[in-house]
mmCIF file with all atom_site columns, C-alpha atoms in Angstrom:
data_model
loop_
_atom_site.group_PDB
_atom_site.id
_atom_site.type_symbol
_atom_site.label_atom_id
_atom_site.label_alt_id
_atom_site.label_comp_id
_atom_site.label_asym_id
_atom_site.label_entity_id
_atom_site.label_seq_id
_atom_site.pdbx_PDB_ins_code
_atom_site.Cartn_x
_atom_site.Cartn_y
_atom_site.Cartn_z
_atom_site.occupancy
_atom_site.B_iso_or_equiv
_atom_site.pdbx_formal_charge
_atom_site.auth_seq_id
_atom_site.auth_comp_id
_atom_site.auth_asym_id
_atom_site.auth_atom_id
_atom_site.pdbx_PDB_model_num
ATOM 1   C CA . UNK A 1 1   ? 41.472  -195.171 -134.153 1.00 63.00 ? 1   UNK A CA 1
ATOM 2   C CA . UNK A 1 2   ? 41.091  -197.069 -130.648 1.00 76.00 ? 2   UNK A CA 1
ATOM 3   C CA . UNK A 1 3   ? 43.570  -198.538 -128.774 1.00 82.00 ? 3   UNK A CA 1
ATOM 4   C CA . UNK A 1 4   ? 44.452  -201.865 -128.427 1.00 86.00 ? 4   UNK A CA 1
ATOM 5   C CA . UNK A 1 5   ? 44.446  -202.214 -125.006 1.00 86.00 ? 5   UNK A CA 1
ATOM 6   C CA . UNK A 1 6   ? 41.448  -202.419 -123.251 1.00 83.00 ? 6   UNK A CA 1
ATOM 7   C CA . UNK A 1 7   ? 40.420  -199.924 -119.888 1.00 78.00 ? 7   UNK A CA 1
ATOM 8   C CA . UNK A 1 8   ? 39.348  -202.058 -116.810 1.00 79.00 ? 8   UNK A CA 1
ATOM 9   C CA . UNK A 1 9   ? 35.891  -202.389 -116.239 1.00 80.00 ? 9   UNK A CA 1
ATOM 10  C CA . UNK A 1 10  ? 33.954  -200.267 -113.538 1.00 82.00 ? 10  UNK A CA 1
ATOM 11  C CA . UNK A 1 11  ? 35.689  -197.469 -111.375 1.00 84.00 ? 11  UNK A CA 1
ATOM 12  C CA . UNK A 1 12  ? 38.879  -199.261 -110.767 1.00 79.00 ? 12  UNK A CA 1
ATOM 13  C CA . UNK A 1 13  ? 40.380  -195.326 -109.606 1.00 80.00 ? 13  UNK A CA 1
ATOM 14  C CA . UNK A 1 14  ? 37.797  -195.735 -106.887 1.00 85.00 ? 14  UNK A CA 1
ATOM 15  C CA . UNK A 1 15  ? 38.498  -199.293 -105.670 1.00 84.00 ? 15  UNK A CA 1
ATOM 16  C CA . UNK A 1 16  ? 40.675  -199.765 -102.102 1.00 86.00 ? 16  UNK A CA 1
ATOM 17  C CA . UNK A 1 17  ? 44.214  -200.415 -102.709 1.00 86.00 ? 17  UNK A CA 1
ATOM 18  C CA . UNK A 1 18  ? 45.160  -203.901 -101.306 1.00 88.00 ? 18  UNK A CA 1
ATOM 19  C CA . UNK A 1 19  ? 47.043  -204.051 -98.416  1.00 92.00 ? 19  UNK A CA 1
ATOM 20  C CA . UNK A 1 20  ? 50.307  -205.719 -99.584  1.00 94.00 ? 20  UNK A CA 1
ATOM 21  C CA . UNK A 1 21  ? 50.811  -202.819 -102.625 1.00 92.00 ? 21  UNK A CA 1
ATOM 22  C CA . UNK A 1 22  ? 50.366  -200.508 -99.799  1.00 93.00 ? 22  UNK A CA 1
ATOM 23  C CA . UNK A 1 23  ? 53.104  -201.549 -97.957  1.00 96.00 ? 23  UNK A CA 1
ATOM 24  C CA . UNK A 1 24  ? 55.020  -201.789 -100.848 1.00 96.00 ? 24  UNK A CA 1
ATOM 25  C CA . UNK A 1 25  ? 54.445  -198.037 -102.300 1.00 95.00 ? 25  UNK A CA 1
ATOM 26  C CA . UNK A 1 26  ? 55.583  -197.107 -98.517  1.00 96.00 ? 26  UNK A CA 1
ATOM 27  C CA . UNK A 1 27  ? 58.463  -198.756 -98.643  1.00 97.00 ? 27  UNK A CA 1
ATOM 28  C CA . UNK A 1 28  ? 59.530  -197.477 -102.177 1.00 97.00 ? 28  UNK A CA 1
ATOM 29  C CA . UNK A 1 29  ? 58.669  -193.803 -100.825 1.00 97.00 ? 29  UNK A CA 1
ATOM 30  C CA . UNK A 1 30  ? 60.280  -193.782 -97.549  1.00 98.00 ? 30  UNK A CA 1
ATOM 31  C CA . UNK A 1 31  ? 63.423  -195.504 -99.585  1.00 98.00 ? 31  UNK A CA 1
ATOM 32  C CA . UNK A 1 32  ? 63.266  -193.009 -101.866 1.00 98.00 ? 32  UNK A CA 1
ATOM 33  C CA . UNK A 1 33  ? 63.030  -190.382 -99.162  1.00 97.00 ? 33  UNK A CA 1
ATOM 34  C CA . UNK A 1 34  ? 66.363  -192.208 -97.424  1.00 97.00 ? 34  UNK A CA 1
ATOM 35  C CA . UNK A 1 35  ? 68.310  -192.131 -100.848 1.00 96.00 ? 35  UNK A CA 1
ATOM 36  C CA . UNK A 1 36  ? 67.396  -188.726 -101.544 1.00 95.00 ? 36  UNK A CA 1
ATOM 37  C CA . UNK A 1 37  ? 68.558  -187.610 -97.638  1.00 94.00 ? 37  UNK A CA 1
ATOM 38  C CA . UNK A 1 38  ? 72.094  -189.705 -98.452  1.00 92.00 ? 38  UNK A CA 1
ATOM 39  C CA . UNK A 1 39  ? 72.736  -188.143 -101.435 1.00 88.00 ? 39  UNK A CA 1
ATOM 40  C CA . UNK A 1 40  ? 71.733  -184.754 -99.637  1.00 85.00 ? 40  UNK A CA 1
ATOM 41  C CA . UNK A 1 41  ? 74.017  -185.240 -96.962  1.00 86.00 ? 41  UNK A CA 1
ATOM 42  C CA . UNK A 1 42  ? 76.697  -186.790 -98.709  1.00 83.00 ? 42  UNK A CA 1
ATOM 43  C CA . UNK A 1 43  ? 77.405  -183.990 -101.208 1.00 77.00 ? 43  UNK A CA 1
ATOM 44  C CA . UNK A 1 44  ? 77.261  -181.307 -98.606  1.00 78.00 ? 44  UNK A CA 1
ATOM 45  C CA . UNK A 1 45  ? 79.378  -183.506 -95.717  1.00 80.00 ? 45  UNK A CA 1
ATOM 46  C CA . UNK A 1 46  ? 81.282  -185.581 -98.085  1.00 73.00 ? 46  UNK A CA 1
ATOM 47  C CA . UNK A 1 47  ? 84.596  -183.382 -99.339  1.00 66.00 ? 47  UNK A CA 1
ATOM 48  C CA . UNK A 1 48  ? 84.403  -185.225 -102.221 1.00 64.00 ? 48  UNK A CA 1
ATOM 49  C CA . UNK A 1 49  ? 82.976  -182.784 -104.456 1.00 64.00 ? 49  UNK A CA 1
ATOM 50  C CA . UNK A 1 50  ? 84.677  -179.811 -106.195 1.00 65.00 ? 50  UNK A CA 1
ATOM 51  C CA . UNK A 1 51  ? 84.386  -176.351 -104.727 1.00 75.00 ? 51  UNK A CA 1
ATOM 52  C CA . UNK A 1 52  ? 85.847  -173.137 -105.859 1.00 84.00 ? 52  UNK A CA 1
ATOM 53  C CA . UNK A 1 53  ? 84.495  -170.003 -107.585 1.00 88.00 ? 53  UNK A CA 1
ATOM 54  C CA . UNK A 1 54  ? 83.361  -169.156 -111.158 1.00 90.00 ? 54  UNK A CA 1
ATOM 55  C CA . UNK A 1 55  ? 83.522  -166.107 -112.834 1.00 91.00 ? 55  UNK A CA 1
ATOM 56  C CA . UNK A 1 56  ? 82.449  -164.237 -116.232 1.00 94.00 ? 56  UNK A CA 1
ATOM 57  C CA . UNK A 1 57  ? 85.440  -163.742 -118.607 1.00 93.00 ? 57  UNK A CA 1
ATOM 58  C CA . UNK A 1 58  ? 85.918  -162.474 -121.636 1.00 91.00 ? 58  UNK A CA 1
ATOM 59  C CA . UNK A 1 59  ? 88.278  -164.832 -124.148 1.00 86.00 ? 59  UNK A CA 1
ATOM 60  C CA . UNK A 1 60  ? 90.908  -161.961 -124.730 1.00 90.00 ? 60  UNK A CA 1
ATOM 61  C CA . UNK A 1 61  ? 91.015  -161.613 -120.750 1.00 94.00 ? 61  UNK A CA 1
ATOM 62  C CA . UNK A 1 62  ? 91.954  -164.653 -119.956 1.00 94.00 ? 62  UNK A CA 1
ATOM 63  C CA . UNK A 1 63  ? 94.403  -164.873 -123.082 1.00 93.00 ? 63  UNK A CA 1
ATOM 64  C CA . UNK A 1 64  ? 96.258  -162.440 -121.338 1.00 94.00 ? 64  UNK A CA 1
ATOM 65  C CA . UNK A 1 65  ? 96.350  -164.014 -117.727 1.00 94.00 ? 65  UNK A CA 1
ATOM 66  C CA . UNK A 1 66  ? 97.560  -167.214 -119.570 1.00 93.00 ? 66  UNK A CA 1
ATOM 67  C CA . UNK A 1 67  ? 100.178 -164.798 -121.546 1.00 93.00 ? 67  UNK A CA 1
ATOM 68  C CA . UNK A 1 68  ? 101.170 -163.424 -117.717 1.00 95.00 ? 68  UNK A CA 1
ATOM 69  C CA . UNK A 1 69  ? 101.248 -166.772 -116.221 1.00 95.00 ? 69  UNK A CA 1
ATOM 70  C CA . UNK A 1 70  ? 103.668 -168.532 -118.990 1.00 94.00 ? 70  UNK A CA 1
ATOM 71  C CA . UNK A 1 71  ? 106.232 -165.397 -118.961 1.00 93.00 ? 71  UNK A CA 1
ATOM 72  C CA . UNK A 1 72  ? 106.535 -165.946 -115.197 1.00 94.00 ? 72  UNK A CA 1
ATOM 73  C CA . UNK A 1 73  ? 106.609 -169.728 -114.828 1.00 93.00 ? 73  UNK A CA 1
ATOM 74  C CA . UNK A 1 74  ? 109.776 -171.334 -115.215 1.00 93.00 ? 74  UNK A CA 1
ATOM 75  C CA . UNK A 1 75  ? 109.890 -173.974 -118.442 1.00 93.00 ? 75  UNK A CA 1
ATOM 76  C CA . UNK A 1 76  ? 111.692 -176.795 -117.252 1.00 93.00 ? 76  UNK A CA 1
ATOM 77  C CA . UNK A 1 77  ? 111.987 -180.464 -119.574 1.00 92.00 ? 77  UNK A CA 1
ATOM 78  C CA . UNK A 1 78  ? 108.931 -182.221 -117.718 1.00 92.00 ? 78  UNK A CA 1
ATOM 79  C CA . UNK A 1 79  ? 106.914 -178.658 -118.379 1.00 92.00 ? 79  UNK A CA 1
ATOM 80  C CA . UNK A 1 80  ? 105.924 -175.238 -117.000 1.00 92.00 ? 80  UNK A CA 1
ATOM 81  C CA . UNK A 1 81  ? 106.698 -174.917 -112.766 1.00 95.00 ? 81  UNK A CA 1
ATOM 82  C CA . UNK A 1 82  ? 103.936 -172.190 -111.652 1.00 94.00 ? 82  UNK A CA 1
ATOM 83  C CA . UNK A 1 83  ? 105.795 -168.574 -110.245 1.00 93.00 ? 83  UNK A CA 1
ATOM 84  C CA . UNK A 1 84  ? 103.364 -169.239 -107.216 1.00 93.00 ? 84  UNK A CA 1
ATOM 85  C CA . UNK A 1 85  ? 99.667  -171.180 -105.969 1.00 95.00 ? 85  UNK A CA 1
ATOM 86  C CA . UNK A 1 86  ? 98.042  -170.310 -109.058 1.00 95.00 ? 86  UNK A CA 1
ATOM 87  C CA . UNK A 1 87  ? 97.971  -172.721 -111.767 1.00 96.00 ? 87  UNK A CA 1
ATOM 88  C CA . UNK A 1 88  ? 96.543  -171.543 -115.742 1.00 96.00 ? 88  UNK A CA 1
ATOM 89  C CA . UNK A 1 89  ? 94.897  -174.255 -118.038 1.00 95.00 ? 89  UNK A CA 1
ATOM 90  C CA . UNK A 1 90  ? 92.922  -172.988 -121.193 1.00 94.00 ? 90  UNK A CA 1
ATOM 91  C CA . UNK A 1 91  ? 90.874  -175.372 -123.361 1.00 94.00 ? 91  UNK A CA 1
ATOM 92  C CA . UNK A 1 92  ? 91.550  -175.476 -126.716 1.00 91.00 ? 92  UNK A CA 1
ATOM 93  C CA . UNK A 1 93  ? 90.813  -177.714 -129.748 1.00 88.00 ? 93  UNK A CA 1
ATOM 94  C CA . UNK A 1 94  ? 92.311  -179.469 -129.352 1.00 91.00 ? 94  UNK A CA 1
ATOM 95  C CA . UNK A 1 95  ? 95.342  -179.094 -127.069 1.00 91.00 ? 95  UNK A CA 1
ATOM 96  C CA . UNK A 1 96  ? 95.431  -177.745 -122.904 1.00 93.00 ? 96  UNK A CA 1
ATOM 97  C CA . UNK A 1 97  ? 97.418  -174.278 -123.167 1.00 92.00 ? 97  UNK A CA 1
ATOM 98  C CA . UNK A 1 98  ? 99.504  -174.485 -120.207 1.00 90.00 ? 98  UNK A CA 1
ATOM 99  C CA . UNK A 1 99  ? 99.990  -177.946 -119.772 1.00 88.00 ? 99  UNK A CA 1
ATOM 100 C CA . UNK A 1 100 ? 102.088 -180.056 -119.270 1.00 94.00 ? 100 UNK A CA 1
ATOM 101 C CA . UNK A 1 101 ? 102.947 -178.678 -115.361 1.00 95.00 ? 101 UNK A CA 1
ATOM 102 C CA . UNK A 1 102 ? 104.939 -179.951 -112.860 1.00 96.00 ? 102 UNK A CA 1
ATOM 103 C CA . UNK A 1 103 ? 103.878 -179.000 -109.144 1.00 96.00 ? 103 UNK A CA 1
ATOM 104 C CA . UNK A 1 104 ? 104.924 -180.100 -105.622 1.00 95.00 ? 104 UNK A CA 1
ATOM 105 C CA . UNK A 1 105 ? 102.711 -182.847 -103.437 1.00 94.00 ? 105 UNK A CA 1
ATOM 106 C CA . UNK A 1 106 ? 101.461 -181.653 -100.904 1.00 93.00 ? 106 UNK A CA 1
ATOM 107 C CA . UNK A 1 107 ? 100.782 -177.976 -101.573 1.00 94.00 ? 107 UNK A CA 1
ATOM 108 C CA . UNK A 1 108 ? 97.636  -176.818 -102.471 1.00 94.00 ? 108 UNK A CA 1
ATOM 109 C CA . UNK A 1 109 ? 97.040  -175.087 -105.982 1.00 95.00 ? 109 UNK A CA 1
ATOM 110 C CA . UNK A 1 110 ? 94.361  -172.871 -107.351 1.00 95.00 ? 110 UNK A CA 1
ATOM 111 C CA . UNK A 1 111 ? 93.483  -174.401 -110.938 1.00 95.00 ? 111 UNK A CA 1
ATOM 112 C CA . UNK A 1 112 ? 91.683  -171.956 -113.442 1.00 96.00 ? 112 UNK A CA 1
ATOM 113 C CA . UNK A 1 113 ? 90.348  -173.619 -115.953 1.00 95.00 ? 113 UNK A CA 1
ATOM 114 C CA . UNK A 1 114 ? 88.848  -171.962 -119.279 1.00 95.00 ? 114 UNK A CA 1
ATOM 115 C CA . UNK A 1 115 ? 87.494  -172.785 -122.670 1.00 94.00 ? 115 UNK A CA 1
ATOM 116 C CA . UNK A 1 116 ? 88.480  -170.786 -125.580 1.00 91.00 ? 116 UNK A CA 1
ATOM 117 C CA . UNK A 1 117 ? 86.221  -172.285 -128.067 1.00 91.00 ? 117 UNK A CA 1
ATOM 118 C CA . UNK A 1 118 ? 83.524  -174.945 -127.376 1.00 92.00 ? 118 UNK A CA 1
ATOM 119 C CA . UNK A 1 119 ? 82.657  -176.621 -124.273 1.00 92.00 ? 119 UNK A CA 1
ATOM 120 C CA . UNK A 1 120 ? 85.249  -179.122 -123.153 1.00 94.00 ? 120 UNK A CA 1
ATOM 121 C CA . UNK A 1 121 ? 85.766  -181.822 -120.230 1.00 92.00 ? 121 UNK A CA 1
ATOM 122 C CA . UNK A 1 122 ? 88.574  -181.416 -117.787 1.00 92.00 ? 122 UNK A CA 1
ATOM 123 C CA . UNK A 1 123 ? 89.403  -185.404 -116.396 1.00 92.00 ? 123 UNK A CA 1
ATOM 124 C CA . UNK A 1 124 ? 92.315  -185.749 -114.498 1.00 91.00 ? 124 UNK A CA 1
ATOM 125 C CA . UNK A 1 125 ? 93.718  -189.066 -113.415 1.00 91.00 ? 125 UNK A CA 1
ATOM 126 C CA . UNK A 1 126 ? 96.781  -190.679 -112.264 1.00 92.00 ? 126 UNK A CA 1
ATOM 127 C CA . UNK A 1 127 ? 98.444  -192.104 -114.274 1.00 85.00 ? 127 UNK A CA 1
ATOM 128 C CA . UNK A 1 128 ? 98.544  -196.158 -112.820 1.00 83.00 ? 128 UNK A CA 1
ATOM 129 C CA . UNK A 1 129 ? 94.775  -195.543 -111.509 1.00 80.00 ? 129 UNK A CA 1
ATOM 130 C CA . UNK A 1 130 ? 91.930  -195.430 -113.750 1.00 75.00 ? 130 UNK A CA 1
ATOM 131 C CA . UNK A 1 131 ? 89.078  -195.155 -111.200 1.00 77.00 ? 131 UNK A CA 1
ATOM 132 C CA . UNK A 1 132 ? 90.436  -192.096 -109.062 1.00 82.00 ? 132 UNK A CA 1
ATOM 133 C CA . UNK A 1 133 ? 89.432  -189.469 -111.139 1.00 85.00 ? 133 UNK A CA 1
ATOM 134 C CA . UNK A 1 134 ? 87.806  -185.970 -111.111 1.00 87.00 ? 134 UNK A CA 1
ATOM 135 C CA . UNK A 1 135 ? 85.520  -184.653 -113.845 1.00 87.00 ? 135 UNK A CA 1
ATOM 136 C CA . UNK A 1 136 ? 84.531  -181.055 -114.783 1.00 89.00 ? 136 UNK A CA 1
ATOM 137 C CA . UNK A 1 137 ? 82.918  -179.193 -117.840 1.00 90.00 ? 137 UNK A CA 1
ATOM 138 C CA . UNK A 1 138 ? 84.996  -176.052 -118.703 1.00 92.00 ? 138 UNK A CA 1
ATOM 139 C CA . UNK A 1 139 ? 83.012  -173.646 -120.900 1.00 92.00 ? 139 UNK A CA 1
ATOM 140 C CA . UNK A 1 140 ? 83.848  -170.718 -122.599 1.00 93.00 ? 140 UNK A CA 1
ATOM 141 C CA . UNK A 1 141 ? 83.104  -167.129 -121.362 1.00 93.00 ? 141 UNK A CA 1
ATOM 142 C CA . UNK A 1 142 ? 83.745  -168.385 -117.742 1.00 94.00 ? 142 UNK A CA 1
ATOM 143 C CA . UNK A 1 143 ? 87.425  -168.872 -115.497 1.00 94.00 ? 143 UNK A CA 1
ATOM 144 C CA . UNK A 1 144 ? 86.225  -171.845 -112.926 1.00 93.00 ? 144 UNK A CA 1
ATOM 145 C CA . UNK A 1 145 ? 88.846  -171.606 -109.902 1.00 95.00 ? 145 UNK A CA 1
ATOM 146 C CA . UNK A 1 146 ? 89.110  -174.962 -108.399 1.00 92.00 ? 146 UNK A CA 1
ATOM 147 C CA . UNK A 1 147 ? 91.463  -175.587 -105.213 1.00 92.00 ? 147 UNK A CA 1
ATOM 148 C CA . UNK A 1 148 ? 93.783  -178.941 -105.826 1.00 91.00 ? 148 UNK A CA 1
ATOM 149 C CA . UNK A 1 149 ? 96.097  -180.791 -103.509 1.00 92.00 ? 149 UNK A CA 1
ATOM 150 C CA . UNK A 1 150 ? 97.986  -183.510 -105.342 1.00 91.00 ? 150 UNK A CA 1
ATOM 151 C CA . UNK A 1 151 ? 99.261  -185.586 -101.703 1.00 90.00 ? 151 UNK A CA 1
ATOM 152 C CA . UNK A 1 152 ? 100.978 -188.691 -104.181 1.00 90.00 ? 152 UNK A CA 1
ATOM 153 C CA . UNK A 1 153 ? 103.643 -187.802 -106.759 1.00 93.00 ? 153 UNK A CA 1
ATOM 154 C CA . UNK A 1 154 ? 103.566 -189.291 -110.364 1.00 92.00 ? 154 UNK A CA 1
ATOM 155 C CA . UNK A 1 155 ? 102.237 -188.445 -113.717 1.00 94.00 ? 155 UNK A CA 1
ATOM 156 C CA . UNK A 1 156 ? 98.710  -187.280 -113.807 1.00 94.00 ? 156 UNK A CA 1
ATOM 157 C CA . UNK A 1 157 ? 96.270  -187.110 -117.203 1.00 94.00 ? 157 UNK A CA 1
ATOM 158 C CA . UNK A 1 158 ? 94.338  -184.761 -118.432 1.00 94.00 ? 158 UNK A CA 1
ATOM 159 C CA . UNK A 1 159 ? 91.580  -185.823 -120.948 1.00 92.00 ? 159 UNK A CA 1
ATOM 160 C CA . UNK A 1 160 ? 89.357  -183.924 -122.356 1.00 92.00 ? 160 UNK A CA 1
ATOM 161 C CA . UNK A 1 161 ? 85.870  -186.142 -121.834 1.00 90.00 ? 161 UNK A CA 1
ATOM 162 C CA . UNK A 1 162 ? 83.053  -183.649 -123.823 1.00 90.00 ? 162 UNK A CA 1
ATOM 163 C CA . UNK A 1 163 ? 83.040  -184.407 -127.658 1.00 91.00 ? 163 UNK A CA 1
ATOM 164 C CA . UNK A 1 164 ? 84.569  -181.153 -128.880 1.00 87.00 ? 164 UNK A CA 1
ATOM 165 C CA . UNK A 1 165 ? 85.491  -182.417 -133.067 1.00 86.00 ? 165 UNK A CA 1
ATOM 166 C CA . UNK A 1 166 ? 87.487  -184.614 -134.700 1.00 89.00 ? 166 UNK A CA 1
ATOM 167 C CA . UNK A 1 167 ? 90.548  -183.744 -133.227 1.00 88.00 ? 167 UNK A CA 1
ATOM 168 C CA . UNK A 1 168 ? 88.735  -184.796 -129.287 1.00 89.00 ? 168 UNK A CA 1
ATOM 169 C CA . UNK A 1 169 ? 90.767  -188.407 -129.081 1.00 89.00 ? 169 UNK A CA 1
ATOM 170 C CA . UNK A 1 170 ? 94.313  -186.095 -129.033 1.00 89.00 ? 170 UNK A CA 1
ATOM 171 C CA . UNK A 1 171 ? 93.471  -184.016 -126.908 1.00 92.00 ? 171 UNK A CA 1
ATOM 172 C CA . UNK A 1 172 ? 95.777  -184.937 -123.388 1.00 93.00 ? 172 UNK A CA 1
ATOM 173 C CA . UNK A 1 173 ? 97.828  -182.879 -121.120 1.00 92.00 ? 173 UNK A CA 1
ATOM 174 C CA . UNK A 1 174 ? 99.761  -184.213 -118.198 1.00 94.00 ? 174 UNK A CA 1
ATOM 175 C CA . UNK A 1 175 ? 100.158 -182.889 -114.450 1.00 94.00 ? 175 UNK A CA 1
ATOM 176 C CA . UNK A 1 176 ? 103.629 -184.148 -113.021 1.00 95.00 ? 176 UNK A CA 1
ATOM 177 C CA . UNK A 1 177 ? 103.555 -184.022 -109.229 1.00 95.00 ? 177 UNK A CA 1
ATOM 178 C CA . UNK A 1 178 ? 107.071 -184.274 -107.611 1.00 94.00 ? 178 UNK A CA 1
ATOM 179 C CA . UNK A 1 179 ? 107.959 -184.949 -104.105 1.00 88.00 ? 179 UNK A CA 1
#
């Protein structure tokens, strides 16, 4: 079988490129070459981007750090008040174990985030702003440590955004930031 279109005639690989493609495949490389530099940059310069450390863990480990954390925090009617900087959220279909919280604005918290089954999205959002929002993938077999400062009290969401069954549309937390 030969295929319907047809090869140019004559060495066309050997033929000069005209100027005006030239100075078009320049352009689209050295823009390229800007873009790439931004992006670069921006990622490592920006503070926009979450840091923190992740670790192996075992599921029964971190079972028990969430166990340690609930019998110290205080359980108030808006939800759980953290004994200290250290804040426990564990992934679950298709609920968030340890949620909802209620933290102060302005201080700086160390979230650990965990999966106990299947690979699951961590979105936060406030509540009355639907394009501030961070996203991260929480897996199982590994605690990711992320630092947060909430500076604006109010009622923040938690969504899981990774497809984790039928049950993914309920599953919501909430993050209450008082003054």
């Amino acid at each position: 079988m030969t295929s319907p279109i047809k090869p140019p005639d004559g060495n066309w690989w050997n033929q000069p490129v005209n100027r005006r493609e030239s100075i078009w495949l320049g352009l689209g490389v050295g823009w390229s070459l800007i873009l790439f530099g931004w992006m670069s940059a921006w990622t490592r310069v920006g503070d926009q981007n979450p840091i923190g450390e992740t670790f192996r863990i075992e599921g029964d480990e971190y079972r028990e750090k969430m166990s340690d954390y609930k019998d110290r925090a205080t359980e108030t009617d808006d939800g759980l008040v953290p004994p200290d900087r250290d804040v426990y959220l564990q992934a679950m279909r298709f609920q968030w174990d340890g949620a909802p919280v209620v933290l102060e604005a302005g201080t700086e918290y160390d979230i650990h985030l965990n999966s106990l089954d299947v690979q699951h999205g961590f979105s936060l959002r406030p509540e009355d702003a639907l394009s501030k929002q961070i996203n991260l993938q929480v897996l199982p077999g590994y605690e990711w440590v992320v630092p947060m400062t909430f500076d604006e009290p109010g009622t923040y969401h938690i969504i899981c955004n990774e497809f984790c069954g039928q049950g993914h549309r309920s599953m919501h937390g909430t993050i209450v930031v008082e003054e």
